[in-house]
Amino acid sequence: PSIAQAIDKVIKIAADELGYLEKATNNHLDSKTANAGNNNYTKYWRDVYPDYQGQAWCACFVSWVFMKSFGCDIAKKMLKHWPYVYCPTLGSLFTKHANPKAGDIVIFYRNGTFAHTGIVTKVSGDKFWTIEGNTSGASGVIANGGGVCQKSYFNSKLPGTKFCRPDYTLVTSLLSNLPSQKPGTADSNATKTENPSNTVSTKIDPAYSFSKSLAGTYTTTTALNLRTGAGTDNTRQKIQCVIPCGGTARCYGYYTEVNRTKWFLVTY
């Protein structure tokens, strides 16, 4: 994907979480509104760092969004450490920009330190918009507000607030370093022989989706066509070769879904 596509992906993942409320207990973590409370229990801590469940989670939300957008390994590189849970840490690792751009991570300055964070989604002149975890819809910078909300601010009214710019070229490098083979299929007729842990599923761009749990070596249980693209239109997704029964193919975790069928990017 392009840098713009990568940024759009982050913003979309964050926007899908709008309306999420923290929980009173460790129950119903995947529901946006059920079991709402003020004890900082969230699915974000569960997925990012379960030992911190019950702690403030504005930075954890940012970590979660980047993890869901690009996978944990890339998120670690983009955030320069893992997980991002403390605003001053990010401020010490990144060049701190005075003016925002979409895709930046804002670190709000309050009472002599960086105390709250979110993702910049839009900029127009002095005004910028964010999606933040653990805030509220009230005006101004609200830390520990308990929900995921969209906010807006005037940068000139936030002295000390800075903007950290993740290296989105890491995402474009991820795809450019893949082998040149085109997507093939490894469907229910293939038996997986390797299953990495720490599953992270997220769509990288309109052409490919990614699931780390799908990466591995597969053995086919019937002959399968290896095509130049996802689908069975022989004029567009041409057959490169036939993988015989018992053949092994390497899947990198990338796939395209066509009519509810996953077509995997593989080498054979």
CSV table of C-alpha atoms in Angstrom, one decimal:
chain,number,residue,atom,x,y,z
A,1,PRO,CA,0.0,0.0,0.0
A,2,SER,CA,1.0,3.6,-0.3
A,3,ILE,CA,1.7,5.8,2.8
A,4,ALA,CA,-1.8,7.4,2.3
A,5,GLN,CA,-3.4,4.0,2.3
A,6,ALA,CA,-1.6,3.0,5.4
A,7,ILE,CA,-2.7,6.1,7.2
A,8,ASP,CA,-6.3,5.6,6.0
A,9,LYS,CA,-6.1,2.1,7.4
A,10,VAL,CA,-5.1,3.3,10.8
A,11,ILE,CA,-7.9,5.9,10.8
A,12,LYS,CA,-10.5,3.4,9.7
A,13,ILE,CA,-9.5,0.9,12.4
A,14,ALA,CA,-9.7,3.7,15.0
A,15,ALA,CA,-13.0,5.0,13.7
A,16,ASP,CA,-14.6,1.5,13.9
A,17,GLU,CA,-14.0,1.7,17.7
A,18,LEU,CA,-15.9,4.9,18.3
A,19,GLY,CA,-18.5,4.5,21.0
A,20,TYR,CA,-16.5,1.8,22.9
A,21,LEU,CA,-16.9,2.1,26.7
A,22,GLU,CA,-14.5,0.7,29.3
A,23,LYS,CA,-15.9,-2.1,31.5
A,24,ALA,CA,-16.7,-2.5,35.2
A,25,THR,CA,-15.2,-6.0,35.2
A,26,ASN,CA,-13.4,-8.4,32.8
A,27,ASN,CA,-16.7,-9.4,31.2
A,28,HIS,CA,-18.2,-8.4,27.8
A,29,LEU,CA,-14.9,-6.9,26.7
A,30,ASP,CA,-15.8,-7.1,23.0
A,31,SER,CA,-19.1,-5.3,23.3
A,32,LYS,CA,-19.0,-1.6,22.8
A,33,THR,CA,-21.5,-0.7,25.5
A,34,ALA,CA,-22.3,-3.8,27.7
A,35,ASN,CA,-20.9,-3.9,31.3
A,36,ALA,CA,-19.9,-0.3,31.1
A,37,GLY,CA,-18.1,1.0,34.2
A,38,ASN,CA,-15.1,3.0,35.3
A,39,ASN,CA,-12.5,0.3,36.2
A,40,ASN,CA,-10.5,0.5,33.0
A,41,TYR,CA,-11.2,-3.0,31.8
A,42,THR,CA,-11.0,-3.1,28.0
A,43,LYS,CA,-10.4,-5.4,25.1
A,44,TYR,CA,-7.4,-3.2,24.2
A,45,TRP,CA,-5.4,-4.3,27.3
A,46,ARG,CA,-6.6,-7.9,26.8
A,47,ASP,CA,-5.1,-7.9,23.3
A,48,VAL,CA,-2.0,-5.8,23.9
A,49,TYR,CA,-0.8,-6.5,27.4
A,50,PRO,CA,-3.2,-8.4,29.7
A,51,ASP,CA,-1.1,-7.9,32.8
A,52,TYR,CA,-2.0,-4.2,32.7
A,53,GLN,CA,-5.7,-4.8,32.5
A,54,GLY,CA,-7.4,-2.2,34.7
A,55,GLN,CA,-4.9,0.5,34.1
A,56,ALA,CA,-5.5,3.8,32.2
A,57,TRP,CA,-5.7,2.9,28.5
A,58,CYS,CA,-5.4,5.9,26.1
A,59,ALA,CA,-1.9,4.9,24.9
A,60,CYS,CA,-2.9,1.2,24.9
A,61,PHE,CA,-5.7,2.2,22.5
A,62,VAL,CA,-3.1,3.6,20.1
A,63,SER,CA,-1.0,0.5,20.4
A,64,TRP,CA,-4.0,-1.7,19.7
A,65,VAL,CA,-5.0,0.3,16.6
A,66,PHE,CA,-1.5,0.0,15.0
A,67,MET,CA,-1.3,-3.7,15.9
A,68,LYS,CA,-4.7,-4.3,14.3
A,69,SER,CA,-3.7,-2.3,11.3
A,70,PHE,CA,-0.4,-3.8,10.5
A,71,GLY,CA,0.4,-6.7,12.9
A,72,CYS,CA,2.4,-6.7,16.1
A,73,ASP,CA,5.8,-6.8,14.5
A,74,ILE,CA,5.3,-3.7,12.4
A,75,ALA,CA,3.5,-1.9,15.2
A,76,LYS,CA,6.5,-2.4,17.4
A,77,LYS,CA,8.8,-0.8,14.8
A,78,MET,CA,6.4,2.0,14.0
A,79,LEU,CA,6.0,2.9,17.7
A,80,LYS,CA,9.7,2.3,18.4
A,81,HIS,CA,8.9,0.2,21.5
A,82,TRP,CA,6.1,-2.1,22.7
A,83,PRO,CA,3.6,-1.6,24.0
A,84,TYR,CA,3.1,2.1,24.0
A,85,VAL,CA,1.4,2.7,27.4
A,86,TYR,CA,3.0,5.9,28.8
A,87,CYS,CA,2.9,9.2,26.9
A,88,PRO,CA,6.2,10.6,28.1
A,89,THR,CA,8.0,7.5,26.6
A,90,LEU,CA,6.7,8.3,23.2
A,91,GLY,CA,7.8,11.9,23.6
A,92,SER,CA,11.3,10.7,24.4
A,93,LEU,CA,11.6,8.4,21.4
A,94,PHE,CA,10.1,10.5,18.5
A,95,THR,CA,10.9,13.8,16.9
A,96,LYS,CA,8.2,16.0,18.4
A,97,HIS,CA,6.5,18.1,15.7
A,98,ALA,CA,4.8,21.3,16.5
A,99,ASN,CA,2.1,21.0,13.8
A,100,PRO,CA,0.0,17.9,13.1
A,101,LYS,CA,-0.6,15.7,10.1
A,102,ALA,CA,-3.2,13.0,9.6
A,103,GLY,CA,-1.8,9.7,10.9
A,104,ASP,CA,0.3,11.4,13.7
A,105,ILE,CA,0.1,10.4,17.3
A,106,VAL,CA,-0.7,13.5,19.4
A,107,ILE,CA,0.7,13.7,22.9
A,108,PHE,CA,-1.2,16.3,24.9
A,109,TYR,CA,0.9,18.4,27.4
A,110,ARG,CA,-0.7,19.1,30.7
A,111,ASN,CA,0.7,20.2,34.1
A,112,GLY,CA,4.3,19.9,33.0
A,113,THR,CA,4.2,16.5,31.3
A,114,PHE,CA,2.6,14.6,28.4
A,115,ALA,CA,-0.5,13.2,29.9
A,116,HIS,CA,-2.9,12.0,27.2
A,117,THR,CA,-2.8,10.7,23.6
A,118,GLY,CA,-4.7,9.9,20.5
A,119,ILE,CA,-4.5,9.6,16.7
A,120,VAL,CA,-4.8,12.6,14.4
A,121,THR,CA,-7.4,11.9,11.7
A,122,LYS,CA,-7.7,15.3,9.9
A,123,VAL,CA,-6.1,18.7,9.8
A,124,SER,CA,-7.5,22.0,8.5
A,125,GLY,CA,-5.4,25.1,9.2
A,126,ASP,CA,-5.0,25.4,13.0
A,127,LYS,CA,-7.8,22.9,13.7
A,128,PHE,CA,-7.2,19.2,14.0
A,129,TRP,CA,-9.4,16.1,14.7
A,130,THR,CA,-8.5,13.0,16.7
A,131,ILE,CA,-9.8,9.7,17.7
A,132,GLU,CA,-8.8,9.0,21.3
A,133,GLY,CA,-9.3,6.1,23.8
A,134,ASN,CA,-10.1,6.7,27.4
A,135,THR,CA,-11.7,10.1,26.9
A,136,SER,CA,-15.1,11.6,26.6
A,137,GLY,CA,-17.0,13.8,24.2
A,138,ALA,CA,-16.7,16.9,26.4
A,139,SER,CA,-14.7,19.8,25.0
A,140,GLY,CA,-11.0,20.0,25.8
A,141,VAL,CA,-8.5,17.4,26.6
A,142,ILE,CA,-10.1,14.8,28.8
A,143,ALA,CA,-8.0,12.0,30.2
A,144,ASN,CA,-9.6,8.9,31.8
A,145,GLY,CA,-12.9,9.7,30.3
A,146,GLY,CA,-13.8,6.0,29.8
A,147,GLY,CA,-14.7,5.8,26.1
A,148,VAL,CA,-13.4,6.0,22.5
A,149,CYS,CA,-14.4,9.4,21.0
A,150,GLN,CA,-13.7,11.7,18.1
A,151,LYS,CA,-12.5,15.1,19.3
A,152,SER,CA,-11.3,18.4,17.7
A,153,TYR,CA,-8.9,21.1,18.9
A,154,PHE,CA,-7.2,24.3,17.9
A,155,ASN,CA,-3.5,23.6,18.0
A,156,SER,CA,-2.7,27.2,19.0
A,157,LYS,CA,-4.7,26.7,22.2
A,158,LEU,CA,-2.6,23.7,23.3
A,159,PRO,CA,0.8,25.0,24.3
A,160,GLY,CA,3.3,22.2,24.7
A,161,THR,CA,1.3,19.6,22.9
A,162,LYS,CA,3.3,17.8,20.3
A,163,PHE,CA,2.8,15.3,17.4
A,164,CYS,CA,4.8,12.1,16.8
A,165,ARG,CA,5.0,10.8,13.3
A,166,PRO,CA,5.3,7.0,12.8
A,167,ASP,CA,7.3,5.8,9.9
A,168,TYR,CA,4.6,4.6,7.5
A,169,THR,CA,7.2,3.6,5.0
A,170,LEU,CA,7.7,0.5,7.1
A,171,VAL,CA,4.3,-0.7,5.9
A,172,THR,CA,5.1,-0.1,2.2
A,173,SER,CA,8.4,-1.9,2.7
A,174,LEU,CA,6.6,-4.9,4.1
A,175,LEU,CA,4.9,-5.6,0.8
A,176,SER,CA,7.7,-4.6,-1.4
A,177,ASN,CA,9.9,-7.2,0.2
A,178,LEU,CA,7.5,-10.0,-0.5
A,179,PRO,CA,8.5,-12.5,-3.2
A,180,SER,CA,7.2,-11.7,-6.7
A,181,GLN,CA,4.8,-14.7,-6.9
A,182,LYS,CA,1.1,-13.9,-7.3
A,183,PRO,CA,-1.7,-15.0,-5.1
A,184,GLY,CA,-2.6,-18.7,-5.2
A,185,THR,CA,-5.1,-20.7,-3.2
A,186,ALA,CA,-4.6,-22.9,-0.2
A,187,ASP,CA,-8.2,-23.6,0.9
A,188,SER,CA,-9.8,-26.5,2.7
A,189,ASN,CA,-7.9,-29.0,0.5
A,190,ALA,CA,-4.6,-27.9,2.1
A,191,THR,CA,-3.4,-29.1,5.5
A,192,LYS,CA,-1.3,-26.6,7.5
A,193,THR,CA,1.9,-27.9,9.0
A,194,GLU,CA,3.1,-24.7,10.8
A,195,ASN,CA,1.1,-22.4,12.9
A,196,PRO,CA,2.8,-19.3,14.4
A,197,SER,CA,1.4,-17.9,17.6
A,198,ASN,CA,0.2,-14.3,18.4
A,199,THR,CA,-2.5,-14.1,15.8
A,200,VAL,CA,-3.2,-10.7,14.5
A,201,SER,CA,-5.8,-10.2,11.7
A,202,THR,CA,-6.1,-7.0,9.8
A,203,LYS,CA,-6.6,-5.8,6.3
A,204,ILE,CA,-3.5,-4.1,4.9
A,205,ASP,CA,-4.9,-2.5,1.8
A,206,PRO,CA,-7.8,-3.0,-0.7
A,207,ALA,CA,-5.9,-5.7,-2.5
A,208,TYR,CA,-4.7,-7.9,0.4
A,209,SER,CA,-5.7,-8.9,4.0
A,210,PHE,CA,-3.3,-10.3,6.5
A,211,SER,CA,-3.5,-12.8,9.3
A,212,LYS,CA,-0.3,-13.9,11.0
A,213,SER,CA,-2.0,-17.2,12.1
A,214,LEU,CA,-2.3,-18.2,8.4
A,215,ALA,CA,1.4,-17.9,7.7
A,216,GLY,CA,3.2,-21.2,7.4
A,217,THR,CA,3.8,-24.2,5.2
A,218,TYR,CA,0.9,-26.0,3.7
A,219,THR,CA,0.6,-29.5,2.1
A,220,THR,CA,-2.1,-29.9,-0.5
A,221,THR,CA,-4.5,-32.9,-0.3
A,222,THR,CA,-5.6,-32.5,-3.9
A,223,ALA,CA,-4.2,-30.7,-7.0
A,224,LEU,CA,-4.6,-27.0,-6.9
A,225,ASN,CA,-4.2,-24.3,-9.5
A,226,LEU,CA,-1.7,-21.5,-8.7
A,227,ARG,CA,-3.0,-18.4,-10.4
A,228,THR,CA,-1.7,-14.9,-11.0
A,229,GLY,CA,-4.6,-13.4,-9.0
A,230,ALA,CA,-7.5,-14.1,-6.7
A,231,GLY,CA,-10.4,-15.7,-8.6
A,232,THR,CA,-11.2,-18.2,-11.3
A,233,ASP,CA,-11.6,-16.0,-14.4
A,234,ASN,CA,-9.0,-17.6,-16.7
A,235,THR,CA,-8.7,-14.4,-18.7
A,236,ARG,CA,-7.7,-12.4,-15.7
A,237,GLN,CA,-6.4,-14.8,-13.1
A,238,LYS,CA,-4.3,-17.0,-15.3
A,239,ILE,CA,-3.0,-20.4,-14.1
A,240,GLN,CA,0.7,-20.3,-13.6
A,241,CYS,CA,1.0,-24.0,-12.7
A,242,VAL,CA,-0.8,-26.8,-10.9
A,243,ILE,CA,0.4,-27.7,-7.4
A,244,PRO,CA,0.1,-31.5,-7.3
A,245,CYS,CA,-1.5,-33.5,-4.4
A,246,GLY,CA,1.1,-33.6,-1.7
A,247,GLY,CA,2.9,-30.5,-2.8
A,248,THR,CA,4.0,-27.9,-0.3
A,249,ALA,CA,3.4,-24.2,-0.5
A,250,ARG,CA,4.6,-21.4,1.7
A,251,CYS,CA,2.0,-18.8,2.8
A,252,TYR,CA,3.1,-15.4,4.1
A,253,GLY,CA,-0.2,-14.6,5.8
A,254,TYR,CA,-1.6,-12.4,3.0
A,255,TYR,CA,-4.8,-13.2,1.2
A,256,THR,CA,-7.6,-11.7,-0.8
A,257,GLU,CA,-11.2,-12.8,-0.2
A,258,VAL,CA,-13.4,-13.3,-3.3
A,259,ASN,CA,-17.0,-14.5,-2.8
A,260,ARG,CA,-16.1,-15.7,0.7
A,261,THR,CA,-13.2,-17.7,-0.5
A,262,LYS,CA,-9.7,-16.8,0.7
A,263,TRP,CA,-6.9,-16.8,-1.9
A,264,PHE,CA,-3.5,-16.9,-0.4
A,265,LEU,CA,-0.2,-15.3,-1.5
A,266,VAL,CA,2.1,-18.3,-1.7
A,267,THR,CA,5.4,-19.5,-3.2
A,268,TYR,CA,5.7,-23.0,-4.6
